[in-house]
CSV table of C-alpha atoms in Angstrom, one decimal:
chain,number,residue,atom,x,y,z
A,1,MET,CA,0.0,0.0,0.0
A,2,SER,CA,1.3,3.4,-0.9
A,3,ASN,CA,2.0,6.2,1.6
A,4,GLN,CA,-0.8,8.2,0.0
A,5,ALA,CA,-3.3,5.4,0.4
A,6,ALA,CA,-2.2,4.8,4.0
A,7,THR,CA,-2.9,8.5,4.9
A,8,ALA,CA,-6.2,8.6,3.2
A,9,ALA,CA,-8.2,6.9,6.0
A,10,PRO,CA,-11.0,9.1,7.3
A,11,PRO,CA,-10.3,10.8,10.6
A,12,ALA,CA,-13.2,9.1,12.3
A,13,THR,CA,-11.5,5.7,11.7
A,14,ARG,CA,-8.1,6.8,12.7
A,15,ARG,CA,-9.1,8.6,15.9
A,16,LEU,CA,-11.8,6.3,17.3
A,17,SER,CA,-10.6,3.6,19.7
A,18,THR,CA,-11.6,0.0,19.1
A,19,LEU,CA,-14.3,0.3,21.8
A,20,ASP,CA,-15.8,3.4,20.2
A,21,ARG,CA,-15.6,2.0,16.6
A,22,TRP,CA,-17.6,-1.1,17.6
A,23,LEU,CA,-20.0,0.7,19.9
A,24,PRO,CA,-23.1,-0.2,18.0
A,25,ALA,CA,-22.2,-3.8,18.2
A,26,TRP,CA,-21.4,-3.7,21.9
A,27,ILE,CA,-24.7,-1.9,22.6
A,28,GLY,CA,-26.6,-4.4,20.5
A,29,LEU,CA,-25.0,-7.3,22.4
A,30,ALA,CA,-25.8,-5.6,25.7
A,31,MET,CA,-29.4,-5.2,24.8
A,32,VAL,CA,-29.7,-8.8,23.7
A,33,ALA,CA,-27.9,-10.0,26.8
A,34,GLY,CA,-30.2,-8.0,29.0
A,35,LEU,CA,-33.3,-9.3,27.3
A,36,LEU,CA,-32.1,-12.9,27.5
A,37,LEU,CA,-31.1,-12.5,31.1
A,38,GLY,CA,-34.5,-11.1,32.1
A,39,ARG,CA,-36.4,-13.7,30.0
A,40,LEU,CA,-34.4,-16.8,30.8
A,41,VAL,CA,-33.0,-16.4,34.3
A,42,PRO,CA,-35.8,-16.8,36.9
A,43,GLY,CA,-35.9,-14.1,39.6
A,44,VAL,CA,-33.5,-11.6,38.0
A,45,SER,CA,-36.1,-8.9,37.2
A,46,GLY,CA,-37.6,-9.4,40.7
A,47,LEU,CA,-34.3,-9.1,42.4
A,48,LEU,CA,-33.4,-5.9,40.4
A,49,SER,CA,-36.9,-4.5,41.3
A,50,ARG,CA,-36.3,-5.0,45.0
A,51,LEU,CA,-32.9,-3.2,44.9
A,52,GLU,CA,-34.4,0.2,45.1
A,53,VAL,CA,-34.1,3.2,47.4
A,54,GLY,CA,-36.6,6.0,47.2
A,55,GLY,CA,-37.9,4.6,43.9
A,56,ILE,CA,-34.5,4.6,42.3
A,57,SER,CA,-32.8,1.4,41.2
A,58,VAL,CA,-29.5,1.1,43.0
A,59,PRO,CA,-27.7,-1.0,40.3
A,60,ILE,CA,-28.9,1.2,37.5
A,61,ALA,CA,-28.0,4.3,39.5
A,62,LEU,CA,-24.5,2.9,40.0
A,63,GLY,CA,-24.2,2.2,36.2
A,64,LEU,CA,-25.3,5.7,35.3
A,65,LEU,CA,-22.9,7.3,37.8
A,66,VAL,CA,-20.0,5.2,36.4
A,67,MET,CA,-21.1,6.3,32.9
A,68,MET,CA,-21.4,10.0,33.6
A,69,TYR,CA,-18.4,10.6,35.8
A,70,PRO,CA,-15.6,10.3,33.2
A,71,VAL,CA,-17.4,12.6,30.8
A,72,LEU,CA,-18.1,15.3,33.5
A,73,ALA,CA,-14.5,15.0,34.6
A,74,LYS,CA,-13.5,16.1,31.1
A,75,VAL,CA,-15.5,19.3,31.3
A,76,ARG,CA,-13.4,22.5,31.5
A,77,TYR,CA,-15.4,24.2,34.2
A,78,ASP,CA,-13.4,27.4,33.8
A,79,ARG,CA,-15.0,27.7,30.4
A,80,VAL,CA,-18.6,27.3,31.6
A,81,ALA,CA,-19.1,31.0,32.0
A,82,ALA,CA,-18.6,31.5,28.3
A,83,VAL,CA,-21.5,29.1,27.6
A,84,THR,CA,-23.9,30.9,30.0
A,85,GLY,CA,-23.4,34.1,28.0
A,86,ASP,CA,-24.6,32.5,24.8
A,87,LYS,CA,-28.2,33.5,24.9
A,88,ARG,CA,-29.0,32.0,21.5
A,89,LEU,CA,-27.9,28.5,22.7
A,90,LEU,CA,-29.7,28.8,26.1
A,91,ILE,CA,-33.0,30.1,24.7
A,92,SER,CA,-33.0,27.6,21.8
A,93,SER,CA,-32.5,24.8,24.3
A,94,LEU,CA,-35.3,25.9,26.5
A,95,VAL,CA,-37.7,26.3,23.6
A,96,LEU,CA,-36.8,22.9,22.1
A,97,ASN,CA,-36.9,21.0,25.5
A,98,TRP,CA,-39.8,22.6,27.3
A,99,LEU,CA,-42.1,23.9,24.5
A,100,ALA,CA,-41.5,21.9,21.4
A,101,GLY,CA,-40.5,18.5,22.8
A,102,PRO,CA,-43.6,17.8,25.0
A,103,ALA,CA,-45.9,19.2,22.3
A,104,ILE,CA,-44.4,17.0,19.6
A,105,MET,CA,-44.6,13.9,21.7
A,106,PHE,CA,-48.2,14.7,22.6
A,107,ALA,CA,-49.1,15.0,18.9
A,108,LEU,CA,-47.2,11.9,17.9
A,109,ALA,CA,-48.7,9.8,20.7
A,110,TRP,CA,-52.2,10.8,19.7
A,111,ALA,CA,-51.5,10.4,16.0
A,112,PHE,CA,-50.0,6.9,16.3
A,113,LEU,CA,-51.9,5.5,19.3
A,114,PRO,CA,-55.4,6.9,19.3
A,115,ASP,CA,-56.9,3.6,20.4
A,116,LEU,CA,-54.3,2.7,23.1
A,117,PRO,CA,-54.6,5.2,25.9
A,118,GLU,CA,-52.2,3.5,28.3
A,119,TYR,CA,-49.3,3.4,25.8
A,120,ARG,CA,-50.2,6.9,24.7
A,121,THR,CA,-50.0,8.2,28.3
A,122,GLY,CA,-46.6,6.5,28.8
A,123,LEU,CA,-45.2,8.2,25.7
A,124,ILE,CA,-46.4,11.6,26.8
A,125,ILE,CA,-44.6,11.0,30.2
A,126,VAL,CA,-41.4,10.1,28.3
A,127,GLY,CA,-41.7,13.4,26.3
A,128,LEU,CA,-41.9,15.4,29.6
A,129,ALA,CA,-38.8,13.8,31.1
A,130,ARG,CA,-35.9,15.8,29.5
A,131,CYS,CA,-32.5,14.1,29.3
A,132,ILE,CA,-30.0,14.7,32.1
A,133,ALA,CA,-27.9,11.5,31.9
A,134,MET,CA,-27.1,9.6,28.7
A,135,VAL,CA,-26.9,12.8,26.6
A,136,VAL,CA,-23.4,13.4,28.0
A,137,ILE,CA,-22.3,10.1,26.3
A,138,TRP,CA,-23.9,10.8,22.9
A,139,ASN,CA,-22.6,14.4,22.9
A,140,ASP,CA,-19.1,13.3,23.8
A,141,LEU,CA,-19.0,10.6,21.1
A,142,ALA,CA,-20.3,13.1,18.5
A,143,CYS,CA,-17.6,15.7,19.5
A,144,GLY,CA,-20.1,18.1,20.9
A,145,ASP,CA,-19.3,21.0,23.3
A,146,ARG,CA,-18.8,19.4,26.8
A,147,GLU,CA,-19.1,22.7,28.6
A,148,ALA,CA,-22.3,23.6,26.8
A,149,THR,CA,-23.7,20.1,27.6
A,150,ALA,CA,-22.9,20.6,31.4
A,151,VAL,CA,-24.8,23.9,31.4
A,152,LEU,CA,-27.8,22.7,29.4
A,153,VAL,CA,-28.1,19.6,31.4
A,154,ALA,CA,-28.0,21.6,34.6
A,155,ILE,CA,-30.7,24.0,33.3
A,156,ASN,CA,-32.9,21.1,32.2
A,157,SER,CA,-32.5,19.6,35.7
A,158,VAL,CA,-33.8,22.8,37.4
A,159,PHE,CA,-36.7,23.0,34.9
A,160,GLN,CA,-37.5,19.3,35.4
A,161,VAL,CA,-38.0,19.8,39.1
A,162,VAL,CA,-40.2,22.9,38.5
A,163,MET,CA,-42.1,22.0,35.3
A,164,PHE,CA,-42.5,18.2,35.1
A,165,SER,CA,-45.6,18.0,37.3
A,166,VAL,CA,-47.1,21.1,35.8
A,167,LEU,CA,-46.6,19.9,32.2
A,168,GLY,CA,-47.9,16.5,33.1
A,169,TRP,CA,-51.1,18.0,34.4
A,170,PHE,CA,-51.4,20.2,31.2
A,171,TYR,CA,-50.7,17.5,28.6
A,172,LEU,CA,-52.6,14.7,30.3
A,173,ALA,CA,-55.6,16.6,31.7
A,174,VAL,CA,-56.0,20.2,30.5
A,175,LEU,CA,-55.1,20.0,26.8
A,176,PRO,CA,-57.0,16.8,26.1
A,177,GLY,CA,-60.0,18.3,27.8
A,178,TRP,CA,-59.8,21.4,25.6
A,179,LEU,CA,-59.6,19.2,22.5
A,180,GLY,CA,-62.4,16.9,23.6
A,181,LEU,CA,-60.0,13.9,24.1
A,182,ASP,CA,-59.6,11.4,26.9
A,183,THR,CA,-57.9,12.7,30.0
A,184,GLN,CA,-55.5,11.1,32.5
A,185,GLY,CA,-54.1,12.0,35.8
A,186,LEU,CA,-50.4,12.0,37.0
A,187,ASP,CA,-49.4,11.6,40.6
A,188,VAL,CA,-45.7,12.5,41.1
A,189,SER,CA,-44.1,14.5,43.8
A,190,VAL,CA,-41.6,17.3,43.3
A,191,GLY,CA,-39.4,15.5,45.9
A,192,GLN,CA,-39.2,12.4,43.8
A,193,ILE,CA,-38.1,14.4,40.7
A,194,ALA,CA,-35.6,16.3,42.8
A,195,LEU,CA,-34.1,13.1,44.1
A,196,ASN,CA,-33.8,11.7,40.6
A,197,VAL,CA,-32.0,14.9,39.5
A,198,LEU,CA,-29.7,14.8,42.5
A,199,VAL,CA,-28.7,11.2,42.0
A,200,PHE,CA,-28.3,11.1,38.2
A,201,LEU,CA,-26.8,14.6,37.8
A,202,GLY,CA,-25.7,16.1,41.1
A,203,VAL,CA,-23.4,13.3,42.3
A,204,PRO,CA,-21.4,12.8,39.1
A,205,LEU,CA,-21.3,16.6,38.4
A,206,VAL,CA,-19.7,17.2,41.9
A,207,ALA,CA,-17.4,14.3,41.4
A,208,GLY,CA,-16.3,15.5,38.0
A,209,PHE,CA,-15.7,19.0,39.2
A,210,ALA,CA,-13.8,17.8,42.3
A,211,SER,CA,-11.6,15.5,40.2
A,212,ARG,CA,-10.5,18.3,37.9
A,213,TRP,CA,-9.9,20.8,40.7
A,214,ILE,CA,-8.0,18.5,42.9
A,215,GLY,CA,-6.1,16.8,40.0
A,216,GLU,CA,-4.9,20.0,38.4
A,217,LYS,CA,-4.1,21.6,41.8
A,218,ARG,CA,-1.9,18.7,42.9
A,219,ARG,CA,-0.5,17.3,39.6
A,220,GLY,CA,-1.0,20.0,37.0
A,221,GLN,CA,-3.3,20.3,34.0
A,222,GLU,CA,-0.9,18.4,31.7
A,223,TRP,CA,-1.0,15.3,33.9
A,224,TYR,CA,-4.7,15.6,34.4
A,225,GLU,CA,-5.4,15.8,30.6
A,226,ASP,CA,-2.8,13.4,29.3
A,227,LYS,CA,-2.6,10.8,32.1
A,228,PHE,CA,-5.7,10.8,34.3
A,229,LEU,CA,-8.5,11.3,31.7
A,230,PRO,CA,-7.3,8.6,29.3
A,231,ARG,CA,-7.3,6.1,32.2
A,232,ILE,CA,-10.9,6.8,33.3
A,233,GLY,CA,-12.3,7.5,29.8
A,234,PRO,CA,-13.3,4.0,28.8
A,235,TRP,CA,-15.3,3.6,32.0
A,236,ALA,CA,-18.0,5.8,30.5
A,237,LEU,CA,-18.8,3.2,27.9
A,238,TYR,CA,-18.4,0.3,30.4
A,239,GLY,CA,-21.0,2.1,32.6
A,240,LEU,CA,-23.3,2.6,29.6
A,241,LEU,CA,-23.2,-1.1,28.6
A,242,PHE,CA,-23.7,-2.2,32.2
A,243,THR,CA,-26.7,0.1,32.5
A,244,ILE,CA,-28.2,-1.2,29.2
A,245,VAL,CA,-27.9,-4.8,30.4
A,246,LEU,CA,-29.6,-4.0,33.7
A,247,ILE,CA,-32.5,-2.0,32.1
A,248,PHE,CA,-33.3,-4.7,29.6
A,249,ALA,CA,-32.9,-7.5,32.1
A,250,LEU,CA,-35.4,-5.7,34.4
A,251,GLN,CA,-38.0,-5.4,31.6
A,252,GLY,CA,-37.0,-8.2,29.3
A,253,GLU,CA,-40.1,-10.3,29.8
A,254,ALA,CA,-42.4,-7.4,29.3
A,255,ILE,CA,-40.7,-6.4,26.0
A,256,THR,CA,-40.4,-9.9,24.5
A,257,SER,CA,-44.0,-10.9,25.5
A,258,ASN,CA,-45.5,-8.0,23.6
A,259,PRO,CA,-43.7,-7.6,20.3
A,260,LEU,CA,-46.6,-6.1,18.4
A,261,ASP,CA,-47.3,-3.6,21.1
A,262,VAL,CA,-43.5,-2.7,21.3
A,263,ALA,CA,-43.6,-2.1,17.5
A,264,ARG,CA,-46.5,0.3,17.7
A,265,ILE,CA,-44.9,2.2,20.6
A,266,ALA,CA,-41.6,2.3,18.6
A,267,LEU,CA,-43.0,4.2,15.6
A,268,PRO,CA,-43.8,7.5,17.3
A,269,LEU,CA,-40.6,7.2,19.3
A,270,LEU,CA,-38.6,6.9,16.1
A,271,ALA,CA,-40.3,9.9,14.6
A,272,TYR,CA,-39.8,11.9,17.8
A,273,PHE,CA,-36.1,11.3,18.1
A,274,ALA,CA,-35.5,12.1,14.4
A,275,ILE,CA,-37.6,15.3,14.5
A,276,MET,CA,-36.0,16.6,17.7
A,277,TRP,CA,-32.4,15.9,16.7
A,278,LEU,CA,-32.9,17.4,13.2
A,279,ALA,CA,-34.7,20.5,14.7
A,280,GLY,CA,-31.8,21.0,17.1
A,281,MET,CA,-29.1,20.6,14.5
A,282,LEU,CA,-30.7,22.8,11.9
A,283,LEU,CA,-31.6,25.5,14.4
A,284,GLY,CA,-28.0,25.5,15.7
A,285,ARG,CA,-26.7,25.8,12.1
A,286,GLY,CA,-29.2,28.5,11.3
A,287,LEU,CA,-28.2,30.5,14.4
A,288,GLY,CA,-24.5,30.1,13.5
A,289,LEU,CA,-23.6,28.2,16.7
A,290,GLY,CA,-21.0,26.1,15.0
A,291,TYR,CA,-20.9,22.3,14.8
A,292,ALA,CA,-20.0,21.5,18.5
A,293,ARG,CA,-22.8,23.6,20.1
A,294,SER,CA,-25.3,22.6,17.4
A,295,THR,CA,-24.6,19.0,18.2
A,296,THR,CA,-25.1,19.6,21.9
A,297,LEU,CA,-28.3,21.4,21.2
A,298,ALA,CA,-29.5,18.5,19.0
A,299,PHE,CA,-28.7,15.7,21.5
A,300,THR,CA,-30.0,17.5,24.6
A,301,ALA,CA,-33.3,18.1,22.6
A,302,ALA,CA,-33.6,14.5,21.3
A,303,GLY,CA,-32.6,12.6,24.5
A,304,ASN,CA,-35.0,11.8,27.3
A,305,ASN,CA,-34.7,10.9,31.0
A,306,PHE,CA,-36.1,7.4,30.7
A,307,GLU,CA,-35.1,6.6,34.3
A,308,LEU,CA,-37.6,9.3,35.6
A,309,ALA,CA,-40.2,8.4,33.0
A,310,ILE,CA,-40.2,4.7,34.0
A,311,ALA,CA,-40.2,5.5,37.7
A,312,VAL,CA,-43.2,7.9,37.4
A,313,ALA,CA,-45.1,5.5,35.2
A,314,ILE,CA,-44.6,2.6,37.6
A,315,GLY,CA,-45.2,4.7,40.7
A,316,THR,CA,-48.5,6.1,39.3
A,317,PHE,CA,-49.9,3.3,37.2
A,318,GLY,CA,-48.1,0.1,38.4
A,319,ALA,CA,-45.2,-2.0,37.1
A,320,ALA,CA,-47.5,-4.1,34.9
A,321,SER,CA,-49.3,-1.2,33.3
A,322,GLY,CA,-49.1,-0.2,29.7
A,323,GLN,CA,-47.8,3.2,30.7
A,324,ALA,CA,-44.8,1.4,32.3
A,325,LEU,CA,-44.2,-0.7,29.2
A,326,ALA,CA,-44.2,2.5,27.0
A,327,GLY,CA,-41.6,3.9,29.3
A,328,VAL,CA,-39.4,0.8,29.1
A,329,VAL,CA,-39.6,0.8,25.3
A,330,GLY,CA,-38.2,4.3,25.4
A,331,PRO,CA,-34.6,3.3,25.9
A,332,LEU,CA,-35.1,0.2,23.7
A,333,ILE,CA,-35.6,2.7,20.8
A,334,GLU,CA,-33.6,5.7,22.1
A,335,VAL,CA,-30.3,3.9,22.6
A,336,PRO,CA,-29.7,2.5,19.1
A,337,VAL,CA,-31.3,5.5,17.4
A,338,LEU,CA,-29.1,8.1,19.2
A,339,VAL,CA,-26.0,5.9,18.6
A,340,GLY,CA,-26.9,6.0,14.9
A,341,LEU,CA,-27.4,9.8,15.2
A,342,VAL,CA,-23.9,10.1,16.6
A,343,TYR,CA,-22.6,8.9,13.2
A,344,VAL,CA,-25.0,11.1,11.3
A,345,SER,CA,-23.7,14.0,13.4
A,346,LEU,CA,-20.1,13.2,12.4
A,347,TRP,CA,-21.1,13.1,8.8
A,348,ALA,CA,-23.1,16.4,9.2
A,349,ALA,CA,-20.0,18.1,10.5
A,350,ARG,CA,-18.3,17.7,7.1
A,351,ALA,CA,-21.4,17.9,4.9
A,352,TRP,CA,-23.3,20.8,6.6
A,353,PHE,CA,-20.7,22.6,8.7
A,354,ARG,CA,-17.5,22.0,6.5
A,355,THR,CA,-15.4,21.1,9.6
A,356,ASP,CA,-13.5,18.2,11.1
A,357,PRO,CA,-15.4,17.4,14.3
A,358,TYR,CA,-12.3,15.9,15.9
A,359,ALA,CA,-10.2,18.9,15.2
A,360,GLU,CA,-13.0,21.2,16.4
A,361,SER,CA,-13.4,19.1,19.6
A,362,SER,CA,-9.6,19.2,20.3
A,363,ALA,CA,-9.4,22.9,19.8
A,364,SER,CA,-12.4,23.7,22.0
């Protein structure tokens, strides 16, 4: 092979680690392993269901903390102030997450599931739960702006505590009543939502900030960036895969026992993730935010806090309810779709933004 041919490999192939390059395969295997574990091993789902504190699954919480910590440890917290001054980004994120997202999911749920009220309600609950966890992984893999992600996730967390119950009341009781449609109730406490936010965002955020502050103070920024971060980096994906196995093991029987129902729930979810990601990416491009921040805007808009959605659905309607099944199908569809959108984002960097996403990420 000539030297010219040897240097012609695309940057994405050269720069992604083996773990990253094969991520769709690892995620697919984790999903299958979880489904088989929940279906074939008696008592696994029951055991996982019992390992809860305050309505939060301890094993899943541990997996998410392991997943989020390395990414939040990479954030340059000294640059966060520059993000908070970008009013275009902040306002766009609030509009997409708290006006457009719930409204779009409401419309899709009623359009695709007019005859299945339990599944429809479950999807609306998923649309209300804005992402504060896995988005940090998708954004990092797509070379988005880490500092912007930290800020937007924090803002979503505050709004989640304040607005989740209000929007649930509006979209399940008020708006359907105005339109002459069936209404539902939603019983969820602000305390439950705040605990969810504290566990899934507060703990890893504090740990990530403390790691950078202590590491740079004692060993210097060069050691922290070149030695410490590469060592902990792979653990984000290990935590992601572990979490996926647990989630699908917990609900494996419900998913595999209702394949046609899962397919019907999947269709509006597919449409929702595609619409929200595309809206975020095009809006960011139209506002001149650049690739990294447009990607962050797109993924924070498309992702959802399925942990909260499942917990609320089970707490309000029961573990065997159709609402709970719709919440469980959320990550079944979200995980592979958003992994696929990571690769679409890397393509869009060159096709739409005329930039190398890896070079832009390194320079940011």
